[in-house]
Coordinates of C-alpha atoms in Angstrom, one line a residue:
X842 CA 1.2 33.5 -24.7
X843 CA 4.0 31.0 -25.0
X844 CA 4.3 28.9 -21.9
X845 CA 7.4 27.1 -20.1
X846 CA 6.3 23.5 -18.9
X847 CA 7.6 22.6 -15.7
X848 CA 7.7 18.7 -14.1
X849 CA 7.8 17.8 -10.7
X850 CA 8.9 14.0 -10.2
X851 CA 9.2 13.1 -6.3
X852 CA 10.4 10.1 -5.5
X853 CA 9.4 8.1 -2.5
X854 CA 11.8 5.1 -1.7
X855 CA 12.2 2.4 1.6
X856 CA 14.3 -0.8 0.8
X857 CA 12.7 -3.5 1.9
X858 CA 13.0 -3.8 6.2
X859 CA 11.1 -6.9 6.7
X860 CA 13.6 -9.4 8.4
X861 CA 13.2 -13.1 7.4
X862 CA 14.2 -14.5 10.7
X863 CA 12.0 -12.7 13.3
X864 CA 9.2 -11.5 10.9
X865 CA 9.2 -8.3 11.0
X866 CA 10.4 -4.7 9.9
X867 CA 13.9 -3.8 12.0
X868 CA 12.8 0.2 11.2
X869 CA 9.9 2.4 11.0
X870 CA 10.8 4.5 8.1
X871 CA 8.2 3.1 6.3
X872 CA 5.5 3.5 8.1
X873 CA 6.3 6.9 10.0
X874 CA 7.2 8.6 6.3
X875 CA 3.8 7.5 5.2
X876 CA 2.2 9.2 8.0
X877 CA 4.5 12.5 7.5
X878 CA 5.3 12.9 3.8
X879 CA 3.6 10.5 1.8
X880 CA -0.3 11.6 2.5
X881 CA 0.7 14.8 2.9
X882 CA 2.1 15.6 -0.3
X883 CA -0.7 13.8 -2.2
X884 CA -3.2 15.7 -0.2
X885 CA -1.3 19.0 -0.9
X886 CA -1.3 18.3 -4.5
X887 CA -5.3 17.3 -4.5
X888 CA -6.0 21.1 -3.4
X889 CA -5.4 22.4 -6.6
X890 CA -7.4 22.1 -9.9
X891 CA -4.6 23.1 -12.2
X892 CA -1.6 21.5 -10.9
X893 CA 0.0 18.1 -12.4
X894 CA 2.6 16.6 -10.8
X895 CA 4.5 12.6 -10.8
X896 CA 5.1 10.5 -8.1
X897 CA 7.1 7.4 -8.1
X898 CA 6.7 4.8 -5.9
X899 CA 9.6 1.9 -5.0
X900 CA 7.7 -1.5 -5.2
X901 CA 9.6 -2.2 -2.2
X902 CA 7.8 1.0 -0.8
X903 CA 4.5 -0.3 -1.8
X904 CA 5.2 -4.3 -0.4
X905 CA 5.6 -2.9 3.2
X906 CA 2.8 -0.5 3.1
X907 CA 0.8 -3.6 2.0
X908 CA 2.5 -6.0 4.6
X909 CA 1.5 -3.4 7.4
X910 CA -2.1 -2.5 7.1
X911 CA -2.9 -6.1 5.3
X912 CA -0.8 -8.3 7.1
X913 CA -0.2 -7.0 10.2
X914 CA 3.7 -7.3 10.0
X915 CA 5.3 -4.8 12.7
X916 CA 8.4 -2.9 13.4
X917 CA 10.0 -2.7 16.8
X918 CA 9.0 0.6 17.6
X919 CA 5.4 -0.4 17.0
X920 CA 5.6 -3.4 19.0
X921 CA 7.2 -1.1 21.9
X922 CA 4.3 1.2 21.6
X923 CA 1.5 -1.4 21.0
X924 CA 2.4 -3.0 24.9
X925 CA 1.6 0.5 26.4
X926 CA 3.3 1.0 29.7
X927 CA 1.5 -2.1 31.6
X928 CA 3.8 -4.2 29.0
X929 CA 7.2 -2.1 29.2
X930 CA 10.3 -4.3 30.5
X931 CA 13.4 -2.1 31.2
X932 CA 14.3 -3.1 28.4
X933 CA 11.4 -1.4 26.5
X934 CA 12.1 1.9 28.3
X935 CA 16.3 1.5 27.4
X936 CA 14.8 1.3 23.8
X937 CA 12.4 3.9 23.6
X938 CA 15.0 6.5 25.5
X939 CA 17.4 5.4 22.7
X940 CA 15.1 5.6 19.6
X941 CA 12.2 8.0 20.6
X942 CA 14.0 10.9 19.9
X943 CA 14.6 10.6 16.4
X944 CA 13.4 13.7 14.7
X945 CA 14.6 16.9 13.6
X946 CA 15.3 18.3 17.3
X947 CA 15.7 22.0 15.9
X948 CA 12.5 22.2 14.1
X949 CA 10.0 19.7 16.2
X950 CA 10.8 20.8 19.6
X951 CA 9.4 24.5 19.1
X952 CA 5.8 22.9 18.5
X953 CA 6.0 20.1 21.3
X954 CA 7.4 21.5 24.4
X955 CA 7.0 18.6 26.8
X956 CA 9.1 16.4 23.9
X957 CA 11.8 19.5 24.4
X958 CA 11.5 19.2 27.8
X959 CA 12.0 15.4 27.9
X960 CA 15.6 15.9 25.8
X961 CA 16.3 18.6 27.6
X962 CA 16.1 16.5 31.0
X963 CA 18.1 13.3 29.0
X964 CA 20.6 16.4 28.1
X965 CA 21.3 17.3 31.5
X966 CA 21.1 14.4 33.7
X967 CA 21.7 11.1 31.1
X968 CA 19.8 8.4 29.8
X969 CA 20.5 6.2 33.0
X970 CA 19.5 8.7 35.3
X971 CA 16.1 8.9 33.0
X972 CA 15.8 5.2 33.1
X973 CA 16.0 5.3 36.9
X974 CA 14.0 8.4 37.6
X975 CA 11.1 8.7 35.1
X976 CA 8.0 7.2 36.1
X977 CA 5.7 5.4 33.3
X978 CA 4.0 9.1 32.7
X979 CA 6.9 10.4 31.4
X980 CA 7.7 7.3 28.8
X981 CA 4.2 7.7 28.0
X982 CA 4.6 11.2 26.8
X983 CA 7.5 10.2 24.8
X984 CA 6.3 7.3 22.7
X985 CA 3.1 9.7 22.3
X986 CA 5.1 12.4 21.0
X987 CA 7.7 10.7 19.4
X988 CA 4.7 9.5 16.6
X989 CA 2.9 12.5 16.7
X990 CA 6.1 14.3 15.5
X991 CA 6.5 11.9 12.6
X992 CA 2.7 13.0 11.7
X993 CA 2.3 16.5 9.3
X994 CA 1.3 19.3 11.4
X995 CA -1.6 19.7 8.9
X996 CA -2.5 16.7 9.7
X997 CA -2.6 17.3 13.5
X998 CA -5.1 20.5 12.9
X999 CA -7.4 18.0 10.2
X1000 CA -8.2 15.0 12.0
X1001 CA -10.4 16.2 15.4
X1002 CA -8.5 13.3 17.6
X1003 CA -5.5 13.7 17.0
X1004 CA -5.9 17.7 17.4
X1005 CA -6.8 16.3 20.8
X1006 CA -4.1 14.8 21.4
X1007 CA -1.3 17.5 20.4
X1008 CA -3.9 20.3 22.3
X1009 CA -3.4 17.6 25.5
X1010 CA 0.2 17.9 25.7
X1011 CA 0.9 15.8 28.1
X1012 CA 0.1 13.0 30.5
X1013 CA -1.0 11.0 28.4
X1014 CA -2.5 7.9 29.0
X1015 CA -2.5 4.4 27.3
X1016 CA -6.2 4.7 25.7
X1017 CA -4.5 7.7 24.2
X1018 CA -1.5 5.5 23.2
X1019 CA -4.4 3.1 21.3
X1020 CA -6.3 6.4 19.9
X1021 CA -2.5 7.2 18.3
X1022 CA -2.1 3.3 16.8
X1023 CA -5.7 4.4 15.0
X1024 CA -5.0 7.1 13.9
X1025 CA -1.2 5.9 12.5
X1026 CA -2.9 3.1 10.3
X1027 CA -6.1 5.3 9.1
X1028 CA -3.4 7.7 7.7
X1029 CA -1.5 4.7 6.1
X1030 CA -4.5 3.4 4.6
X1031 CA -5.2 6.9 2.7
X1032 CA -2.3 6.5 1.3
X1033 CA -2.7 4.3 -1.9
X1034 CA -6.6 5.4 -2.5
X1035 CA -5.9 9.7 -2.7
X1036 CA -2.9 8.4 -4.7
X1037 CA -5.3 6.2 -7.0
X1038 CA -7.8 9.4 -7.0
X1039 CA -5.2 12.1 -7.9
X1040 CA -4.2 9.9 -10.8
X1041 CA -7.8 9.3 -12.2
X1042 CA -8.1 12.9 -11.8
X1043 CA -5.1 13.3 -13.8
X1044 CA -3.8 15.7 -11.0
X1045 CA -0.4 13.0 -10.8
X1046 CA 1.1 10.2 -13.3
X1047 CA 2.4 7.5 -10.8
X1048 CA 5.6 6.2 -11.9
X1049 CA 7.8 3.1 -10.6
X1050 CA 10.9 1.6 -10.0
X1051 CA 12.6 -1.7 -9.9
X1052 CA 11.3 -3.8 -7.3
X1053 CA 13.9 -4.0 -5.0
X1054 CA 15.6 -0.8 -6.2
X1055 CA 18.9 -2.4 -7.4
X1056 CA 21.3 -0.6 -9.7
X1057 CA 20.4 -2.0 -13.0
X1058 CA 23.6 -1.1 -14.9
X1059 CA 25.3 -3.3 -11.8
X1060 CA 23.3 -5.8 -12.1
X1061 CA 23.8 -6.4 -15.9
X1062 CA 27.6 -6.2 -15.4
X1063 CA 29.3 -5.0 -12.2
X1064 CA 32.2 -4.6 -14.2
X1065 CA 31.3 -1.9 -16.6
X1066 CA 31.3 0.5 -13.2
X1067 CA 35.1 0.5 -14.3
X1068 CA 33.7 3.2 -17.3
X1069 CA 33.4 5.7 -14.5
X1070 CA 35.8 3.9 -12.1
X1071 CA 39.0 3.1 -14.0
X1072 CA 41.5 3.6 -11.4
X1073 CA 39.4 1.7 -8.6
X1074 CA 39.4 -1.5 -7.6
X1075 CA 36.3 -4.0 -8.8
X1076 CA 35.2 -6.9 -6.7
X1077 CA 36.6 -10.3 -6.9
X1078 CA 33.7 -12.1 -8.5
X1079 CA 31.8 -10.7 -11.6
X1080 CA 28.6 -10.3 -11.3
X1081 CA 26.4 -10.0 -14.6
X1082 CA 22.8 -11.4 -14.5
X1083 CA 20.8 -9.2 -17.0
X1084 CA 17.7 -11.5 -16.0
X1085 CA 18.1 -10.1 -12.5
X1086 CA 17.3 -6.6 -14.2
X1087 CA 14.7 -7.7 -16.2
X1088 CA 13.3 -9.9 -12.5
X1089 CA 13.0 -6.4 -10.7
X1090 CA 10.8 -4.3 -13.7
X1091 CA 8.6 -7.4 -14.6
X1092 CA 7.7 -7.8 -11.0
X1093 CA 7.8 -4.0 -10.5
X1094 CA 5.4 -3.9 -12.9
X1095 CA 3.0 -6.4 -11.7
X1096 CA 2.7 -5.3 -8.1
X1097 CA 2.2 -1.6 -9.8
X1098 CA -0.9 -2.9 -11.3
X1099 CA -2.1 -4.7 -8.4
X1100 CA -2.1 -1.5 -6.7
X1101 CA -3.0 1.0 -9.1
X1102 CA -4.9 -0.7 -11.6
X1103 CA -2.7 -0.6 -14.3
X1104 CA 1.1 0.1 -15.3
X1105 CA 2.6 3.2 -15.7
X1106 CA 4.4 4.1 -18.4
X1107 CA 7.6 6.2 -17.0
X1108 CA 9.7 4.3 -14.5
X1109 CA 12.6 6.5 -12.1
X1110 CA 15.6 4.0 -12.1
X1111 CA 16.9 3.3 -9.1
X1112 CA 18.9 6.0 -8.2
X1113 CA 18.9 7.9 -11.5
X1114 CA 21.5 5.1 -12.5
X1115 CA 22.0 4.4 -16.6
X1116 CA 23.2 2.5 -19.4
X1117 CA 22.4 1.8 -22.9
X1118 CA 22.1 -1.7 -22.1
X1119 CA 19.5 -0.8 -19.1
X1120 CA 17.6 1.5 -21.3
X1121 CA 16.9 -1.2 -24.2
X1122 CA 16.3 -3.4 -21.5
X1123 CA 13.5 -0.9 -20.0
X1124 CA 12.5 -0.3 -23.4
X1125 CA 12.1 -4.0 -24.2
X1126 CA 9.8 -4.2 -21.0
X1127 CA 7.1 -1.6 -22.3
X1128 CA 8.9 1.4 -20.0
X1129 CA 8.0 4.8 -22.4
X1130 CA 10.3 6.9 -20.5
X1131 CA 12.6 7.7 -17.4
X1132 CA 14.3 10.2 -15.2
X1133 CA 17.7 10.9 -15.1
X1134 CA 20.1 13.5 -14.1
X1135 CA 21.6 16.3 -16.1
X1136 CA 25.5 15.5 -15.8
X1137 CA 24.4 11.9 -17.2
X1138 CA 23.0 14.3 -20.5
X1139 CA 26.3 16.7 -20.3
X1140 CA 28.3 13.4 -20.7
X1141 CA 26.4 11.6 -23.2
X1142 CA 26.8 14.7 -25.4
X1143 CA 30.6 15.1 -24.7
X1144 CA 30.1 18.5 -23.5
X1145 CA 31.6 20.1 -20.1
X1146 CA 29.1 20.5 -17.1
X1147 CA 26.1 22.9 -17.6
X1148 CA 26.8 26.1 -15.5
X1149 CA 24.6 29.1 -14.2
X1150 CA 24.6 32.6 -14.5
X1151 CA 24.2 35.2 -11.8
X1152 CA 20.4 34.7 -12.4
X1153 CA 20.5 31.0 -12.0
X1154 CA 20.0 30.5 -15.6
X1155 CA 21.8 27.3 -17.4
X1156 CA 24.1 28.1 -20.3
X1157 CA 22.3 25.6 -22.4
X1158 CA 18.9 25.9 -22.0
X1159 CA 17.3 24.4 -25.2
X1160 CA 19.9 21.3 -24.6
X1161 CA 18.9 20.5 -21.2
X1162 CA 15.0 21.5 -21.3
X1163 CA 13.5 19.3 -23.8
X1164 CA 12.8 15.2 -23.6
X1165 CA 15.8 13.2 -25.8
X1166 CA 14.8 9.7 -27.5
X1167 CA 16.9 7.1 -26.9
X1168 CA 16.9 4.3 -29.6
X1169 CA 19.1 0.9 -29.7
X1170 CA 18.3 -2.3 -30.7
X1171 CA 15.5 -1.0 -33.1
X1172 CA 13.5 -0.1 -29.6
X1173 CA 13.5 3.9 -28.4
X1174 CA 12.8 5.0 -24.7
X1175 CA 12.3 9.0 -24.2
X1176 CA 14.7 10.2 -21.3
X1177 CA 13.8 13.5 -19.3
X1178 CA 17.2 14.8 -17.5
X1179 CA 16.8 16.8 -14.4
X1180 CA 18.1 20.4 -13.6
X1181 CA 20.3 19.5 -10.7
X1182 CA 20.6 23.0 -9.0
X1183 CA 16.4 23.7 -8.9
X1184 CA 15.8 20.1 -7.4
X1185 CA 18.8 20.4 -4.9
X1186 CA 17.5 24.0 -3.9
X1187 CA 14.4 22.2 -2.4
X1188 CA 15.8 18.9 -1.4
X1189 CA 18.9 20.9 0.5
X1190 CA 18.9 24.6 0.5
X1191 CA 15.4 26.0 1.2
X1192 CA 15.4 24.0 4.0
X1193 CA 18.0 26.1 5.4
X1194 CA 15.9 29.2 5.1
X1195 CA 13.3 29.9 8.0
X1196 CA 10.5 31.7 5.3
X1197 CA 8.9 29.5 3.1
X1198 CA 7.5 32.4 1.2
X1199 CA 10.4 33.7 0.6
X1200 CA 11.6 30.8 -0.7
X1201 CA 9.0 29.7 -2.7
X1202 CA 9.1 33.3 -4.2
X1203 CA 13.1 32.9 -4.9
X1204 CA 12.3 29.5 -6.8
X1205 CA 9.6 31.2 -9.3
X1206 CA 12.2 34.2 -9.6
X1207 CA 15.0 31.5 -11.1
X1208 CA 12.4 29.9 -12.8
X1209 CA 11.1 33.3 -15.1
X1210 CA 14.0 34.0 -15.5
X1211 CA 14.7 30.8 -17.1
X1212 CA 11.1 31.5 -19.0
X1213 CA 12.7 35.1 -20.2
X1214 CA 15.5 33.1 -22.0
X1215 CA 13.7 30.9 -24.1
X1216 CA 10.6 33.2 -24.5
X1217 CA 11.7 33.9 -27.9
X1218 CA 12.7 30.1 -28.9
X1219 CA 10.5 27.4 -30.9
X1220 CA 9.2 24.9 -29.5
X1221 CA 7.9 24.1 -26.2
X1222 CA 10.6 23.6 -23.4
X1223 CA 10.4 21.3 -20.1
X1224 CA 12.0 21.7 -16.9
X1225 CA 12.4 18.5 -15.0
X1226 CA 12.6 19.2 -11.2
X1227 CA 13.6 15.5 -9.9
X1228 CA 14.0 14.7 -6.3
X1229 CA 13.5 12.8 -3.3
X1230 CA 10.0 13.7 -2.1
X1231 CA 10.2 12.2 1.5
X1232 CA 13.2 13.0 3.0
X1233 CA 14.0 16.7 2.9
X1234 CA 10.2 18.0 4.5
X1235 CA 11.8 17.3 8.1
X1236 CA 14.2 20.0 7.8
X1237 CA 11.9 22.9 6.8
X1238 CA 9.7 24.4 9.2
X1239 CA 7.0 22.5 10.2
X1240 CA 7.0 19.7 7.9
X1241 CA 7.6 22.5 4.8
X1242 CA 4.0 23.0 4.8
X1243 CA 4.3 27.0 4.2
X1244 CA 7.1 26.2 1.5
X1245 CA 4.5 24.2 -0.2
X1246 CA 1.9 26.3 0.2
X1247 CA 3.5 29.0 -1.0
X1248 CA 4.7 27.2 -4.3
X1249 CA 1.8 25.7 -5.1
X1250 CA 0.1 29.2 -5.1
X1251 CA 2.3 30.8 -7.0
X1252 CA 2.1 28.2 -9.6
X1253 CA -1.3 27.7 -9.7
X1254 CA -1.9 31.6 -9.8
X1255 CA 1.2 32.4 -13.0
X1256 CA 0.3 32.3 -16.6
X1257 CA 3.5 32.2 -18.1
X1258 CA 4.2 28.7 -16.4
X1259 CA 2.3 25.1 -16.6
X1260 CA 3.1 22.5 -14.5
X1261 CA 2.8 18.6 -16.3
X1262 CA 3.5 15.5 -16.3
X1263 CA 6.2 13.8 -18.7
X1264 CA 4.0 11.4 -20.0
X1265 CA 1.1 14.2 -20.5
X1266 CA 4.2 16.4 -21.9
X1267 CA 4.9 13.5 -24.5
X1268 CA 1.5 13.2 -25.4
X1269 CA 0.4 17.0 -25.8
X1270 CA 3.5 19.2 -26.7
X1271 CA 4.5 19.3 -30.3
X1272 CA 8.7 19.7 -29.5
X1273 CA 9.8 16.8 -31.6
X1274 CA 12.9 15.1 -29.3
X1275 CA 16.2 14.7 -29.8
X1276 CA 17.3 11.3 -31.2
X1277 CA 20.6 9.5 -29.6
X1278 CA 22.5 6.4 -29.7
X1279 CA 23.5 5.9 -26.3
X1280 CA 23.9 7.2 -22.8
X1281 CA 26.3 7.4 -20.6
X1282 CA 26.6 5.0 -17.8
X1283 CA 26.6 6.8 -14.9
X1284 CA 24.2 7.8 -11.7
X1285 CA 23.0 11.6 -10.3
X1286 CA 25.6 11.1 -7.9
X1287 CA 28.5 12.8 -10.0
X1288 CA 27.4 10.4 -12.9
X1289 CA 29.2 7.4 -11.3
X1290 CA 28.7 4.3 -9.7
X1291 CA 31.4 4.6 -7.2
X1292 CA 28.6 4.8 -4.2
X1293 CA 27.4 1.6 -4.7
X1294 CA 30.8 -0.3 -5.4
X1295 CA 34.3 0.2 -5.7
X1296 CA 35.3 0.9 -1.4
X1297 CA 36.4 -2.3 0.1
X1298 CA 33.5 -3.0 2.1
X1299 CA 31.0 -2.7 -1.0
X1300 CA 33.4 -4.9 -3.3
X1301 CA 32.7 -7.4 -0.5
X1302 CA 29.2 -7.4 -0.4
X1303 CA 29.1 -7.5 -4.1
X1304 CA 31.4 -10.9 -3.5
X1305 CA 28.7 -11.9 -1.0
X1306 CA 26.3 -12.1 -3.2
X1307 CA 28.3 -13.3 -6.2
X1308 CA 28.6 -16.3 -4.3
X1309 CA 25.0 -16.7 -2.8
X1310 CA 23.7 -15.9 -6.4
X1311 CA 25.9 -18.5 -8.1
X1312 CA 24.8 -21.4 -5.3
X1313 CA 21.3 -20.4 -6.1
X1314 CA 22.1 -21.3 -9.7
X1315 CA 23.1 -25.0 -8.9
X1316 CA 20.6 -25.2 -6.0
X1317 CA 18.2 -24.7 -8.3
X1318 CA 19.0 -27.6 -10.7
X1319 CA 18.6 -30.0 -7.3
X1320 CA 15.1 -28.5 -7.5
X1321 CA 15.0 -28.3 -3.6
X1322 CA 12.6 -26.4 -1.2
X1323 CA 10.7 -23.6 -1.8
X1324 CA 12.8 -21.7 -4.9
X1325 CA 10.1 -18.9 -5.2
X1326 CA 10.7 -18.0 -1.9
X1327 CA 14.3 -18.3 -2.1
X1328 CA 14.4 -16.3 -4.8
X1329 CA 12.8 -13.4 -3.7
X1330 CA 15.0 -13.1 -0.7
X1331 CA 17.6 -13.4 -3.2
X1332 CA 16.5 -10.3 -5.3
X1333 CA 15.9 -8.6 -2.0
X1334 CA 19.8 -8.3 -1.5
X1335 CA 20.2 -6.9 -4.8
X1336 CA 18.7 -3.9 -3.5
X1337 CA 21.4 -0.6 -3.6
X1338 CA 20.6 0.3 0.2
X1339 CA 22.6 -2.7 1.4
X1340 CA 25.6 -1.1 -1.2
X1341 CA 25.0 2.7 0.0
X1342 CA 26.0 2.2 3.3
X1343 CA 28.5 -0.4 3.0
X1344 CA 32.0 1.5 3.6
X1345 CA 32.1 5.1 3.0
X1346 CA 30.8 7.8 2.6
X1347 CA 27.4 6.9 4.0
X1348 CA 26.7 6.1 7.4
X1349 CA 24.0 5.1 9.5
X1350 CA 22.9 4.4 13.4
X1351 CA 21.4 1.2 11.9
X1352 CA 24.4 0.1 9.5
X1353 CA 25.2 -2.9 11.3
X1354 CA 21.4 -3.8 11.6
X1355 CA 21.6 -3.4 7.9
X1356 CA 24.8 -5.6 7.6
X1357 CA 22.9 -8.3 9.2
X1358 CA 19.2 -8.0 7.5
X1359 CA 21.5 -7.9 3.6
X1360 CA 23.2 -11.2 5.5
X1361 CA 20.0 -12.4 6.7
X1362 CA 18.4 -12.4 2.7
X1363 CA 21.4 -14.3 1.8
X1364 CA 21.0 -16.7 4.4
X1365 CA 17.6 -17.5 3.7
X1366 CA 18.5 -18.6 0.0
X1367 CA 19.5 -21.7 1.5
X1368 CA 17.4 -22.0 4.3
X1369 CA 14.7 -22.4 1.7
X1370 CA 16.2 -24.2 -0.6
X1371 CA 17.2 -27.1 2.2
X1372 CA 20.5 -26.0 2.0
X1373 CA 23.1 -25.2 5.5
X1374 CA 24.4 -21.5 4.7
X1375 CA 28.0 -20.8 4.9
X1376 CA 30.0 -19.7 7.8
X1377 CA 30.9 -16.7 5.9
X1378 CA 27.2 -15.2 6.1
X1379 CA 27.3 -15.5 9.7
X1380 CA 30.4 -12.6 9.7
X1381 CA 29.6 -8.8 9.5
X1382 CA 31.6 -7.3 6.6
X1383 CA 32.1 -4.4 9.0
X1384 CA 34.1 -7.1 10.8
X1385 CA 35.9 -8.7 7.7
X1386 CA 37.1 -5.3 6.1

């Protein structure tokens, strides 16, 4: 029986928190998304025999993890929780009030009523009446709370003391509070060996990113972003160092072997961004293959957008279900493009819908029928599900554990469907791929580059560190201070976070702490090289623009 192939990549990405002046990380995505997504969707996957799915890990990702359970670098909420309520100044409480309500309210509340019922009081009386009235019990129960929502309610029924915990409710005391801080960093320190296991198993392939997760094609030539931007505006400063690109995969690669014990051969560029220049570059590195978005493939092939039927099946199947071989420069690199609509349905529209069965069933509906269609055809097809693998669980039901569930049954149960891994795809399928040229240069975000640069604010930062990176340059020929270090603080504002939310149409509670942690890496180019930084760095380009 002819079988459709099917590939999960999840993606798992933090930029890099750590702030060079006070040491430590300004947010705890990091660590809480390692307690609530990225265990949990290893452990899900390691419950299945037959099941093969990627995960890609941001060096950046992998850095932190490292810093926090090796090195005992912090964020602030930790450090909040860590001085139990013997330690907490006013200003302690003011924080946690602020920030220990940041979770999905709709779908947490329902399975921690005291947490509902400490909003619920902020709701109707205010946060200053809170910080007046509440005694030490009650912030107590909300720093408790607050981390045990950012933990998978499968974890809560697994681990006995923790069960404990959520079964208590309330009043809670501060040896709970240290219980909690245990049971945070045991999770965290699962992380990277089930990851290792699954991939020995040859349950996942682990793939990678640039270190910093910078948009390559920017990188090698801000400029060319005027191929999808022509009627926008550009910075003032070029920016084109193609040894910057080839900086964040060498160094990518080396921390990926320190971790994993080798390299992986498939890399997820940073944001699905492309170019034929970035590919031959990733080719010229050793990368076999990468991930990219099905408009970049529609583009590349001078063809309109692929559209669905009523059945959710693609007009051009055999075009967009297969691997294409990139080469240039007498060097080829195997590009898998992503159906947009399937990953999107999990990473945005299931979420909406309160049954994960019924989900899960409506997603193996659109994929037979995609199976019906190209029953018939030669060859072996491949469906590339691509998406972020951390962000969207919060707003399913609990943690999308029955979604999951679900899926992963019915996929481990069908005959008709396989799921694999692109590199195992490569290595065992005999569809022979699709030979091209070049690639359009373009991102999944309506194949363009315009959320990373083109608005006013993100031309500015680009000048920003046009200037830094061009000081760096004739610092370094003075041969002053500590270049490594300078360097790496230098690479660190390459990252694209610093771009996304620059300007619009991204916006954050944090983007002026980000402003001044992208300022803070710039700053610290010439702290370590001996230098005096510029007044400029010490203004916010929210304040310049």
């Amino acid at each position: 029986m002819k079988k459709l192939y099917l590939a999960f990549v999840w993606h798992h990405h933090q930029p890099y928190y750590r702030d060079p002046e006070r040491d430590l990380f300004i947010v705890p995505w990091t660590r809480l998304h390692a307690t609530k997504d990225y265990y949990t969707l290893a452990r899900d996957i390691s419950r299945y025999d037959n099941l093969r799915m990627t995960i890609n890990f941001v060096p950046s990702l992998l850095l932190q993890m490292k810093e926090y359970t090796e090195d005992g670098i912090v964020d602030e909420w930790l450090e909040v929780l860590r001085r139990k309520s013997s330690g907490w100044s006013w200003g302690d409480r003011r924080f946690m009030v602020k920030n220990f309500f940041r979770v999905n309210k709709d779908r947490i509340f329902p399975l921690l009523p005291r947490y509902s019922e400490l909003w619920n009081y902020i709701v109707d009386r205010g946060e200053d009446t809170a910080l007046r009235e509440w005694s030490l019990q009650e912030f107590r129960d909300l720093a408790v709370l607050f981390h045990i929502a950012w933990i998978d309610p499968d974890t809560w029924e697994e681990n006995p003391e923790l069960k404990a915990l959520v079964d208590k409710g309330r009043e809670y005391t501060d040896e709970d509070i240290d219980k909690l801080i245990d049971i945070i960093f045991d999770i965290m320190k699962k992380v990277v060996p089930i990851h290792k296991q699954l991939w020995e198993e040859d349950k996942i392939e682990i793939i990678y990113s640039p270190f910093f997760h910078p948009i390559l094609p920017l990188l090698i030539d801000n400029y060319k972003a005027r191929t999808t931007l022509p009627f926008s505006r550009l910075p003032l400063f070029r920016f084109s160092y193609p040894e910057d690109a080839r900086w964040h995969v060498q160094n990518a690669q080396s921390l990926t072997k320190e971790t994993w014990g080798k390299i992986p051969e498939g890399m997820w560029p940073s944001e699905q961004a492309v170019s034929t220049r970035t590919l031959s570059i990733l080719a010229e590195e050793g990368v076999r293959w990468v991930v990219t978005d099905e408009e970049i493939l529609a583009k590349t092939l001078h063809m309109p957008p692929f559209r669905r039927d009523s059945a959710g099946v693609v007009d051009h199947p055999k075009m967009l279900y297969r691997p294409y071989k990139l080469i240039s420069g007498g060097r080829s690199i195997y590009v898998f493009f992503r159906d947009r609509v399937l990953s999107d349905l999990i990473g945005f529209e299931y979420p909406r819908w309160e049954d994960g069965d019924a989900a899960a069933k409506d997603f193996m509906e659109k994929l037979y029928n995609i199976y019906s269609r190209l029953e018939k055809e030669d060859g072996d097809f491949i469906i590339t599900v691509a998406l972020d693998g951390e962000n969207c669980w919060e707003h399913y039901p609990e943690n999308g554990r029955k979604f999951r569930k679900a899926l992963f049954d019915m996929l481990s149960r069908e005959n008709w469907i396989e799921t694999i891994t692109p590199g195992a795809f490569m290595k065992e399928s005999d569809m022979r791929p699709e030979e091209i040229d070049r690639i359009y240069s373009g991102s999944w975000i309506f194949a363009t580059f315009h959320t990373w640069i083109g608005d006013p604010m993100k031309n500015m930062a680009w000048d920003y560190l046009s200037w830094v990176r061009r000081d760096f340059e004739w610092m370094l020929k003075r041969g002053w201070g500590d270049t490594d270090k300078a360097h790496f603080y230098l690479m660190a504002a390459e990252g694209s976070d610093w771009f996304w939310w620059y300007g619009e149409p991204h916006h954050a509670e944090e983007e002026r702490d980000y402003d001044a942690l992208f300022r803070s890496y710039l700053k610290s180019v010439y702290r370590y090289m001996l230098a005096e930084p510029p007044e400029f760095l010490d203004i916010s380009i929210y304040d310049r623009v």
